[in-house]
PDB file of C-alpha atoms in Angstrom:
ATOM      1  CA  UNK M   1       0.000   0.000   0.000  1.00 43.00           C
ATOM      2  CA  UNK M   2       3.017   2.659   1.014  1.00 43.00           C
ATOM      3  CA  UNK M   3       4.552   1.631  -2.788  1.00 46.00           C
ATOM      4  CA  UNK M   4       1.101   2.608  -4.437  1.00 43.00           C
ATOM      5  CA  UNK M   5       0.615   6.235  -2.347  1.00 42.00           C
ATOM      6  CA  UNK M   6       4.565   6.753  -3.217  1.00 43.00           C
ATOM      7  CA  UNK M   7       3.653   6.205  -7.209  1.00 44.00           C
ATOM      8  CA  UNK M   8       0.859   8.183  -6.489  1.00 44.00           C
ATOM      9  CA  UNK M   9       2.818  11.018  -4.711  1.00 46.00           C
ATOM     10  CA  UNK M  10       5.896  10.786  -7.863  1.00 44.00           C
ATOM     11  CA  UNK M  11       2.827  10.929 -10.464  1.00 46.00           C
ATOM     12  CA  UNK M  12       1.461  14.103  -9.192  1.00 43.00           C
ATOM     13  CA  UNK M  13       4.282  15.974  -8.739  1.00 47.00           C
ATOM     14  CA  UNK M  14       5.428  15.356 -12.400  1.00 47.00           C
ATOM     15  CA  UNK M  15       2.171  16.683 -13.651  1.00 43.00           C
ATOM     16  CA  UNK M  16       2.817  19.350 -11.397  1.00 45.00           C
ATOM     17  CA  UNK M  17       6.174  20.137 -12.566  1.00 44.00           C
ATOM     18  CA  UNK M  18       5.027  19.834 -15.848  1.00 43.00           C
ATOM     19  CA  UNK M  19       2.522  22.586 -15.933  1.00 43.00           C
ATOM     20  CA  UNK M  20       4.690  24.482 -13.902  1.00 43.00           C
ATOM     21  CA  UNK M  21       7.374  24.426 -16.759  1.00 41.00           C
ATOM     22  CA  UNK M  22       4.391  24.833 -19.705  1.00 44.00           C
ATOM     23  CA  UNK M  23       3.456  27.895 -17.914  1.00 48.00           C
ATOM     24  CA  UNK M  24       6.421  30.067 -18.209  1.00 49.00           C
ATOM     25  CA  UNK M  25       6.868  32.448 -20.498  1.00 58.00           C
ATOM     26  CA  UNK M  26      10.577  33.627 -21.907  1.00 56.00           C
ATOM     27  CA  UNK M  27      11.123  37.184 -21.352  1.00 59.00           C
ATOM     28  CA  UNK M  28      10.770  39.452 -24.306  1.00 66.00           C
ATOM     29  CA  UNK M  29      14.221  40.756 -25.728  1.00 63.00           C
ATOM     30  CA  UNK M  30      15.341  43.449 -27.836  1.00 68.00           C
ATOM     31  CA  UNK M  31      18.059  43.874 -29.378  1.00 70.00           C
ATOM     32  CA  UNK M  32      20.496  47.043 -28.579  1.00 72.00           C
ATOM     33  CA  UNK M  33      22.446  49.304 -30.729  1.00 71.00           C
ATOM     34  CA  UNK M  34      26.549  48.691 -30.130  1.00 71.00           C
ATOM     35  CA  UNK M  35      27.982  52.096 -28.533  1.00 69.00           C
ATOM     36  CA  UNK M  36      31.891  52.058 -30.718  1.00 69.00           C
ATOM     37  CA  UNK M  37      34.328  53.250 -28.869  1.00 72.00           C
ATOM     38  CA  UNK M  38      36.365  56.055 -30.938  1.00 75.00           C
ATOM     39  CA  UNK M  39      36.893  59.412 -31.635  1.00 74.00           C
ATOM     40  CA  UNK M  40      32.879  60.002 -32.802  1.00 71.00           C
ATOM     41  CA  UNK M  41      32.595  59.150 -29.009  1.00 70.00           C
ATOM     42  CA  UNK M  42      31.651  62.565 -27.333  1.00 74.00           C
ATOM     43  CA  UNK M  43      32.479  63.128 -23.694  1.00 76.00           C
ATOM     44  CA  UNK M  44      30.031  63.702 -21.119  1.00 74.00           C
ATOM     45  CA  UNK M  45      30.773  67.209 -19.961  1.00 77.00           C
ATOM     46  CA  UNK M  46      29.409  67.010 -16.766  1.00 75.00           C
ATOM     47  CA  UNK M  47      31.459  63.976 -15.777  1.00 75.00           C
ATOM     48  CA  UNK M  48      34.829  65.776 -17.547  1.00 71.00           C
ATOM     49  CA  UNK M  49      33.842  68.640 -15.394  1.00 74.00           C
ATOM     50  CA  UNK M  50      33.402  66.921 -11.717  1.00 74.00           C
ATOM     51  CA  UNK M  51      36.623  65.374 -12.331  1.00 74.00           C
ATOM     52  CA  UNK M  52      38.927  67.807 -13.467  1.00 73.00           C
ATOM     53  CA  UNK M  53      39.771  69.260 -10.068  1.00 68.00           C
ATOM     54  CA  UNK M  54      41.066  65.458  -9.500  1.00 71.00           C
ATOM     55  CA  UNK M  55      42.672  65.468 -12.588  1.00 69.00           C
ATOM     56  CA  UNK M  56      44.812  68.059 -12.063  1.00 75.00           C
ATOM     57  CA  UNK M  57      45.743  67.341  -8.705  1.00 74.00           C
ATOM     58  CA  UNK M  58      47.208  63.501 -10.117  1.00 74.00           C
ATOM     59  CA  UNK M  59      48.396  65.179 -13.126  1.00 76.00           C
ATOM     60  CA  UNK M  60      50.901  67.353 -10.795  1.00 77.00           C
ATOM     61  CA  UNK M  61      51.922  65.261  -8.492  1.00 86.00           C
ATOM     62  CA  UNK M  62      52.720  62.634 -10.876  1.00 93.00           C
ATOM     63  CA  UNK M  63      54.827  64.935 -13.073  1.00 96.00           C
ATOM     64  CA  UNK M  64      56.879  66.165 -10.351  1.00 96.00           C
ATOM     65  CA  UNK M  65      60.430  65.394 -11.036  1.00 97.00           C
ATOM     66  CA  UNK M  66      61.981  62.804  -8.622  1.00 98.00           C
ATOM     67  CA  UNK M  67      65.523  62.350 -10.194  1.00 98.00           C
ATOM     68  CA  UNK M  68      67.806  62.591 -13.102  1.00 98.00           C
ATOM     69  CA  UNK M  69      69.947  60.364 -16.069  1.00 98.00           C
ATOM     70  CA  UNK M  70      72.217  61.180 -18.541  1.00 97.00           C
ATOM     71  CA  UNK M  71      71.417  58.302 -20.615  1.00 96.00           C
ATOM     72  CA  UNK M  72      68.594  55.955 -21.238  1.00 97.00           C
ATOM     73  CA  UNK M  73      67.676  53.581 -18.837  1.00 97.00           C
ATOM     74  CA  UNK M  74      66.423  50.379 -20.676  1.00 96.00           C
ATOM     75  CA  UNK M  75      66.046  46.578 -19.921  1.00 95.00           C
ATOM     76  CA  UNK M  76      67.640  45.127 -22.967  1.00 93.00           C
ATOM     77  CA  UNK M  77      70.695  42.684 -22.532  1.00 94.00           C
ATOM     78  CA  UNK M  78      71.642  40.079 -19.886  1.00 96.00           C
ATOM     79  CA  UNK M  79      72.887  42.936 -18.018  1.00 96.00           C
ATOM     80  CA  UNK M  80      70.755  45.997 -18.453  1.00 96.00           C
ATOM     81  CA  UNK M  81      71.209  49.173 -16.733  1.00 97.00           C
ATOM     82  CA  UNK M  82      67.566  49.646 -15.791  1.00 97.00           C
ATOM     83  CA  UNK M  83      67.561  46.063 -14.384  1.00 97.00           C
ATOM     84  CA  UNK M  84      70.422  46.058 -12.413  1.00 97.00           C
ATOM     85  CA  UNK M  85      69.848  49.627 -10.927  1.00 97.00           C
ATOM     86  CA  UNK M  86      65.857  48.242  -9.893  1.00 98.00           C
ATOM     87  CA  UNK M  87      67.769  44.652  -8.729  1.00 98.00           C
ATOM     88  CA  UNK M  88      70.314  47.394  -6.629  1.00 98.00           C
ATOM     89  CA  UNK M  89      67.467  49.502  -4.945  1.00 98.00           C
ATOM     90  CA  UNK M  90      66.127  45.768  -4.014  1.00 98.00           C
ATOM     91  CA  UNK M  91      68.716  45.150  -2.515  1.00 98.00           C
ATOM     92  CA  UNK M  92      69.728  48.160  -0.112  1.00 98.00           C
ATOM     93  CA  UNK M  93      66.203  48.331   0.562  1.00 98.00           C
ATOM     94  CA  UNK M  94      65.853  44.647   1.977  1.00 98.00           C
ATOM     95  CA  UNK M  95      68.852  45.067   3.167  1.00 98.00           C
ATOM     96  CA  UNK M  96      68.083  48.125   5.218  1.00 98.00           C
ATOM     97  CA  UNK M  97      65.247  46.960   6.177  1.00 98.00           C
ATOM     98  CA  UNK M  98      66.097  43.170   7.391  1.00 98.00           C
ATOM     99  CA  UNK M  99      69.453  45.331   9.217  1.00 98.00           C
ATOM    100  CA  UNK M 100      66.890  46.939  11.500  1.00 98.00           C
ATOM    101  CA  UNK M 101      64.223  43.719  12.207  1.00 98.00           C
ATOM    102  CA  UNK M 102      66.257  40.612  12.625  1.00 97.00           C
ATOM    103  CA  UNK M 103      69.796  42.422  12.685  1.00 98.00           C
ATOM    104  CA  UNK M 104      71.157  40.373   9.403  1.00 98.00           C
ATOM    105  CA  UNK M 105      72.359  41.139   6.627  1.00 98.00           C
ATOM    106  CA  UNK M 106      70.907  41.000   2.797  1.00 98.00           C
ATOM    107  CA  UNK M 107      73.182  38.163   0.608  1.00 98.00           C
ATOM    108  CA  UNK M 108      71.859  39.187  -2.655  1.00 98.00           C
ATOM    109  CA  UNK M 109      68.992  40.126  -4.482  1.00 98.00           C
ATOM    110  CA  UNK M 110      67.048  38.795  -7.664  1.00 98.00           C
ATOM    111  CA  UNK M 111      64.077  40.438  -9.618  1.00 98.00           C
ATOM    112  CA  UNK M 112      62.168  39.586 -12.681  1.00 97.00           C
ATOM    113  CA  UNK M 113      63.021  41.522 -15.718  1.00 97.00           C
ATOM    114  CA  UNK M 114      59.012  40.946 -16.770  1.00 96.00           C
ATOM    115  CA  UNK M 115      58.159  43.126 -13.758  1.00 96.00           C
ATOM    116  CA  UNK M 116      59.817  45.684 -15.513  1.00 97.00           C
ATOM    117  CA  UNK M 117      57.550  47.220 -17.961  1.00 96.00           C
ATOM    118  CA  UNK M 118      59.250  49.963 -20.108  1.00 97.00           C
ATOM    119  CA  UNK M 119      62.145  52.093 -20.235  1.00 97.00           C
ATOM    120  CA  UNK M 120      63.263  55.500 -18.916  1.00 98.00           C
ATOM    121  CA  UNK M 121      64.378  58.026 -20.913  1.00 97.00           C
ATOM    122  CA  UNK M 122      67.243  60.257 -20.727  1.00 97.00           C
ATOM    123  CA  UNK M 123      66.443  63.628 -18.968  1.00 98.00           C
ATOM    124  CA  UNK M 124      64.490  64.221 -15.451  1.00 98.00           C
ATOM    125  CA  UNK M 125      62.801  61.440 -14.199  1.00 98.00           C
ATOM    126  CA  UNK M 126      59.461  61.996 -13.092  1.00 98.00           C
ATOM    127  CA  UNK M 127      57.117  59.966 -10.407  1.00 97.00           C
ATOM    128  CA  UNK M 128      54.942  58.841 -13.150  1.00 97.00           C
ATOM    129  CA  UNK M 129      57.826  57.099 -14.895  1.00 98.00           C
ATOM    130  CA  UNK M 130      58.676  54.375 -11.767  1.00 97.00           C
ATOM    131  CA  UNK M 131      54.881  53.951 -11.920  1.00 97.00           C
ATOM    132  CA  UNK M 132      55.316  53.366 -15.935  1.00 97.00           C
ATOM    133  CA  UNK M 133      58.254  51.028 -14.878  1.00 97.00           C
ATOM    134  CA  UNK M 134      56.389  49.115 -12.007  1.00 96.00           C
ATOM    135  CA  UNK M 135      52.775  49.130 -11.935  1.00 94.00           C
ATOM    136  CA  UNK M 136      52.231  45.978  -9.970  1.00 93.00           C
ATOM    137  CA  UNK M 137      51.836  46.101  -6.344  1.00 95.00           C
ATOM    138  CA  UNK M 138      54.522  43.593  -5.383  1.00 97.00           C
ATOM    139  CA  UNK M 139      56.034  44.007  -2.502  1.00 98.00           C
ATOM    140  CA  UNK M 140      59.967  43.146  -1.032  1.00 98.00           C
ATOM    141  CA  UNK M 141      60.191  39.607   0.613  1.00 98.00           C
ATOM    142  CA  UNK M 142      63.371  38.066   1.803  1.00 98.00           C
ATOM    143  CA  UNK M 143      63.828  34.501   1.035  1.00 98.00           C
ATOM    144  CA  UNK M 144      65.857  32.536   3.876  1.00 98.00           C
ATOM    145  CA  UNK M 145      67.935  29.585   2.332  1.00 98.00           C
ATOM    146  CA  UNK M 146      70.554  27.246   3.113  1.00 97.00           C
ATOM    147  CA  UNK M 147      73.393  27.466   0.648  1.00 98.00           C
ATOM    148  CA  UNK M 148      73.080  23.445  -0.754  1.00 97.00           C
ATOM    149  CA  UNK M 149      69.471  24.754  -1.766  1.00 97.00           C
ATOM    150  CA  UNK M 150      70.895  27.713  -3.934  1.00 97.00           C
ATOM    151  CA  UNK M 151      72.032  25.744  -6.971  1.00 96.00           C
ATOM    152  CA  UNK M 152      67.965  25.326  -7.378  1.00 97.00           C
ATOM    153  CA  UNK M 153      68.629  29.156  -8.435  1.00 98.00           C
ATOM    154  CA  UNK M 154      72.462  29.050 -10.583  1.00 98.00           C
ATOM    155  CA  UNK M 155      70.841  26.102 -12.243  1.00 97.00           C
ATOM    156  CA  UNK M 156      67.122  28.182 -13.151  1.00 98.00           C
ATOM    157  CA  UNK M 157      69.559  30.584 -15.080  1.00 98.00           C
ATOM    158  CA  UNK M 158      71.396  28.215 -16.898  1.00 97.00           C
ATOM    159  CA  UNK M 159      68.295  26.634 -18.002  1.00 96.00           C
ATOM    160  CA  UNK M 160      66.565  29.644 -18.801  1.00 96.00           C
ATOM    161  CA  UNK M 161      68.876  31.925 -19.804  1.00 96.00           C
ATOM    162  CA  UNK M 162      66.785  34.553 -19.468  1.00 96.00           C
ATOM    163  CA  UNK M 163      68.300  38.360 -18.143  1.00 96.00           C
ATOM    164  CA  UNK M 164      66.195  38.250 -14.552  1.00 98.00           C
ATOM    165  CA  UNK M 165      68.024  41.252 -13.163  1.00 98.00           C
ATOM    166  CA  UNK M 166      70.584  40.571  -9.879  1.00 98.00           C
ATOM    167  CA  UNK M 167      72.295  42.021  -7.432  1.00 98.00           C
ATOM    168  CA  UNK M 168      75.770  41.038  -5.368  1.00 98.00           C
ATOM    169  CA  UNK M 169      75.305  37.525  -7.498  1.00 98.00           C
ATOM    170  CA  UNK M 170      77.370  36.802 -11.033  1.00 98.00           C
ATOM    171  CA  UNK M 171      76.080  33.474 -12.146  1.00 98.00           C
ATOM    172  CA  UNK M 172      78.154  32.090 -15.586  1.00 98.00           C
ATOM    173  CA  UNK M 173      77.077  29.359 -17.135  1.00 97.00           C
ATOM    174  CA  UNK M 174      77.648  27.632 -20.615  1.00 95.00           C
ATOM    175  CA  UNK M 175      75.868  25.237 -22.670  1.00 90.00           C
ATOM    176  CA  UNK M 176      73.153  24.905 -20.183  1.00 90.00           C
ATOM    177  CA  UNK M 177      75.447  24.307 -17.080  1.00 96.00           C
ATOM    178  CA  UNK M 178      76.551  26.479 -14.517  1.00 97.00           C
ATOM    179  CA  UNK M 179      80.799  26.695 -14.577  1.00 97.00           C
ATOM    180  CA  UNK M 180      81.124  29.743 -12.143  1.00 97.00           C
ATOM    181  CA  UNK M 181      78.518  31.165  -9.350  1.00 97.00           C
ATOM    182  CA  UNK M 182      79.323  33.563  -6.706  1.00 98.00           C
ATOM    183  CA  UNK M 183      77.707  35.805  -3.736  1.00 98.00           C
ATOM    184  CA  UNK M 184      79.401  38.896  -3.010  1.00 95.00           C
ATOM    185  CA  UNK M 185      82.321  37.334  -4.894  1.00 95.00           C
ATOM    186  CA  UNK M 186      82.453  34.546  -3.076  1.00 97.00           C
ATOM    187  CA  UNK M 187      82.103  31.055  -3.767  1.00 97.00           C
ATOM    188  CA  UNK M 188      78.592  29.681  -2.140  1.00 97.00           C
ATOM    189  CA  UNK M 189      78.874  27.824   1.406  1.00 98.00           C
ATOM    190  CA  UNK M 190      75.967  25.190   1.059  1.00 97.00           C
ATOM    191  CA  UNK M 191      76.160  25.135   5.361  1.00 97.00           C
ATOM    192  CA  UNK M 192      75.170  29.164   5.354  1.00 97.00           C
ATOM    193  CA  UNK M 193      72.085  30.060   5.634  1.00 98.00           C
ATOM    194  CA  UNK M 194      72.040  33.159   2.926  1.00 98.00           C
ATOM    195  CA  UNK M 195      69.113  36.019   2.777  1.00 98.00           C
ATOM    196  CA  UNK M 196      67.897  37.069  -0.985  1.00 98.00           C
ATOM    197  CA  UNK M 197      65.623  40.118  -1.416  1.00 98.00           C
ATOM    198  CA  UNK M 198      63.063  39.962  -3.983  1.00 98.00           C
ATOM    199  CA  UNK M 199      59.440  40.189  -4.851  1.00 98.00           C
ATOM    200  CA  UNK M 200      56.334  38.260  -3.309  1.00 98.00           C
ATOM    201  CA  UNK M 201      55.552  37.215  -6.876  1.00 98.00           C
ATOM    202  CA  UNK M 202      58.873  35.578  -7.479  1.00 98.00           C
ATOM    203  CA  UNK M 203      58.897  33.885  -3.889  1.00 98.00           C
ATOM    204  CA  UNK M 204      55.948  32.035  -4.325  1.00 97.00           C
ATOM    205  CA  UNK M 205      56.859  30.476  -7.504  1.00 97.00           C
ATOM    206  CA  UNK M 206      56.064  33.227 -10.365  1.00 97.00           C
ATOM    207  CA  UNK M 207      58.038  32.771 -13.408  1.00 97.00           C
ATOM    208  CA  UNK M 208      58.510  29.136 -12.364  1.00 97.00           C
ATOM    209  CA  UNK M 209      61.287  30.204  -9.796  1.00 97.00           C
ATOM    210  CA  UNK M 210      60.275  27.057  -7.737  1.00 97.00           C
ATOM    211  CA  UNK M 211      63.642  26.756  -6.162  1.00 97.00           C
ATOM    212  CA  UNK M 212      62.220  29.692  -3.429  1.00 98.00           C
ATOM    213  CA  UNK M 213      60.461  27.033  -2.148  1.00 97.00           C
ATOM    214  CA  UNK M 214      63.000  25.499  -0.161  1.00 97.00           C
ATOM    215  CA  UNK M 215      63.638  28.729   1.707  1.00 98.00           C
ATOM    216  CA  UNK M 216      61.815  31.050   4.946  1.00 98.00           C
ATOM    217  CA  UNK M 217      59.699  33.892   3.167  1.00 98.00           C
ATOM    218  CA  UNK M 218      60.238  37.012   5.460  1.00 98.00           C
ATOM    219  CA  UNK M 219      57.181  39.721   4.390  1.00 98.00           C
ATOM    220  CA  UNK M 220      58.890  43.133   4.670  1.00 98.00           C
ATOM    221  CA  UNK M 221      55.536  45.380   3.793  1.00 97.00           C
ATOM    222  CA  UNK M 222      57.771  47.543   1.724  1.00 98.00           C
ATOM    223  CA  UNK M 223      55.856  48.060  -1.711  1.00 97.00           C
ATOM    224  CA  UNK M 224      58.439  47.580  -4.287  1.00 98.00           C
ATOM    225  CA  UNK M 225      57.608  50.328  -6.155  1.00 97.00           C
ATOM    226  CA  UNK M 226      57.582  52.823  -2.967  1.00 97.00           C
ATOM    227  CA  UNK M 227      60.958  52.067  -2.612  1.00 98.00           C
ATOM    228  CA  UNK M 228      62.554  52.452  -6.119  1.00 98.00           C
ATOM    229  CA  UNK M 229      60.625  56.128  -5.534  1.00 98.00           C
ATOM    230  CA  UNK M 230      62.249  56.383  -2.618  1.00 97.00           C
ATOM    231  CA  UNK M 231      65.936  55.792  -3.907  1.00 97.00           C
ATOM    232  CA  UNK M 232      65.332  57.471  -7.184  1.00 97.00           C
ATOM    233  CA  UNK M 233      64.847  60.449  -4.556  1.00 97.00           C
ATOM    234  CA  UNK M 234      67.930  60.008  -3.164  1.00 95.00           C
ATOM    235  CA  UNK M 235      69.922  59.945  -5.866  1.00 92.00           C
ATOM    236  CA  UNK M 236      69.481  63.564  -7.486  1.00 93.00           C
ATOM    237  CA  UNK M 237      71.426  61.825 -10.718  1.00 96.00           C
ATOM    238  CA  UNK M 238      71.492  58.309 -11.277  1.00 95.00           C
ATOM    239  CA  UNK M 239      74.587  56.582 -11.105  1.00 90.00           C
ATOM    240  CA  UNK M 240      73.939  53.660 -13.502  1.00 87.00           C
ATOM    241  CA  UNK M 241      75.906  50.048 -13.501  1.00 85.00           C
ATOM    242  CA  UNK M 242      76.427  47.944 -16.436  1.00 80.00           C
ATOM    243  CA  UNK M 243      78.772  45.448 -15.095  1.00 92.00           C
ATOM    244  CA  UNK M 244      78.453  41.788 -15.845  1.00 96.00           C
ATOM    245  CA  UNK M 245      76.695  39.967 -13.149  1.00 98.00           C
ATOM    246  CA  UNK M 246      74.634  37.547 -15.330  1.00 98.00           C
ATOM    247  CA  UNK M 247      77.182  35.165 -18.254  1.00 97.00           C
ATOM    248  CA  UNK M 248      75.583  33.103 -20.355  1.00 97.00           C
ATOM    249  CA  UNK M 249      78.543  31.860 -22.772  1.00 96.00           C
ATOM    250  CA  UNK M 250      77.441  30.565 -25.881  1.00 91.00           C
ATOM    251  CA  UNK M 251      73.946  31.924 -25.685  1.00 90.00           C
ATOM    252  CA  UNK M 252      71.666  31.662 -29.061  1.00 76.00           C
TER     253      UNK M 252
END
């Protein structure tokens, strides 16, 4: 008897469902004209106007001039002069920074040269340049690692070959095998425990840096981009460094 009123009970609420369903009605749609986005495109005044004051404002403080080259800073080469200054500021700014919170010192420091996103031209630099340069909000992390765990990193670069700016680290390699790799001129002790400043991106992996992953990640807070405007400050003209810190001998 309980199987007949449970037919009973699955046959009625089909019907139900059923007329449910047969009852709806699709919305009606119409169809809208594309708005093209282009020079035909007239502003809207009264938006144009409320923001101007704002405008103006940004527009000033981001043209204010911050610092100074006498040549082009760019990010071409294995050893460019834009990457190793930005690689440079990484490093005295993790190093200051890691001086005054665990009272240790900064080993070397490594940053991506995709992080870098244009040049900067000879002449003043202004603010809105560094944010032309960096407009990610990565921020400084040092990376804690026992030496043995380092060749993770000579042996990234002699895979890759690619020109990831560094600092206080020459790294030579040849035919896809590292022959020569130093910190602070200095051959690595795989029993130290060595400190490399660089960004939160690249510590957790980005650009498949997956050696980081054997170290301590020590958060700083320091915006990366805060603190190149902070040492392009300090430095009414840059001094600019083109030495060879990255070899690749034999590279196609």
């Amino acid at each position: 008897m309980k199987n007949k009123f449970l037919l009973l009970g699955i046959a009625l609420m089909s019907l139900t469902a059923c007329k449910t369903a047969s009852t709806l009605q699709l919305a009606d749609v119409k169809t809208q004209k594309n708005i093209s986005i282009n020079n035909e495109l007239k502003n809207d005044e009264e938006f144009v106007k409320f923001i101007e004051p704002y405008k103006q404002k940004l527009d000033k403080e981001m043209n204010q001039k911050i610092s100074h080259t006498n040549v082009d800073l760019t990010k071409q080469g294995d050893n460019s002069n834009l990457g190793n200054l930005l690689a440079d500021y990484t490093f005295e700014g993790g190093n200051e920074w890691i001086k005054t919170h665990l009272k240790q010192n900064v080993d070397a420091a490594l940053i991506n040269i995709g992080g870098i996103r244009t040049i900067i031209g000879k002449g003043d630099i202004l603010l809105k340049n560094v944010f032309e340069v960096m407009p990610f909000e990565n921020e400084v992390v040092i990376v804690k690692m026992k030496g043995a765990d380092l060749q993770g990193l000579f042996e990234y670069y002699a895979k890759t070959q690619v020109n990831n700016p560094v600092s206080h680290l020459y790294i030579e390699t040849k035919n896809g095998q590292v022959i020569k790799s130093l910190i602070n001129g200095k051959e690595v002790d795989p029993d130290k425990d060595y400190y490399i400043a660089t960004s939160d991106y690249l510590a957790l992996g980005g650009d498949n840096m997956k050696f980081f992953a054997k170290g301590e990640s020590i958060a700083t807070g320091i915006k990366m981009r805060d603190l190149f405007i902070d040492y392009f400050k300090k430095s009414p003209e840059v001094m600019v460094n083109s030495d060879v810190r990255l070899n690749f001998i034999g590279k196609k």
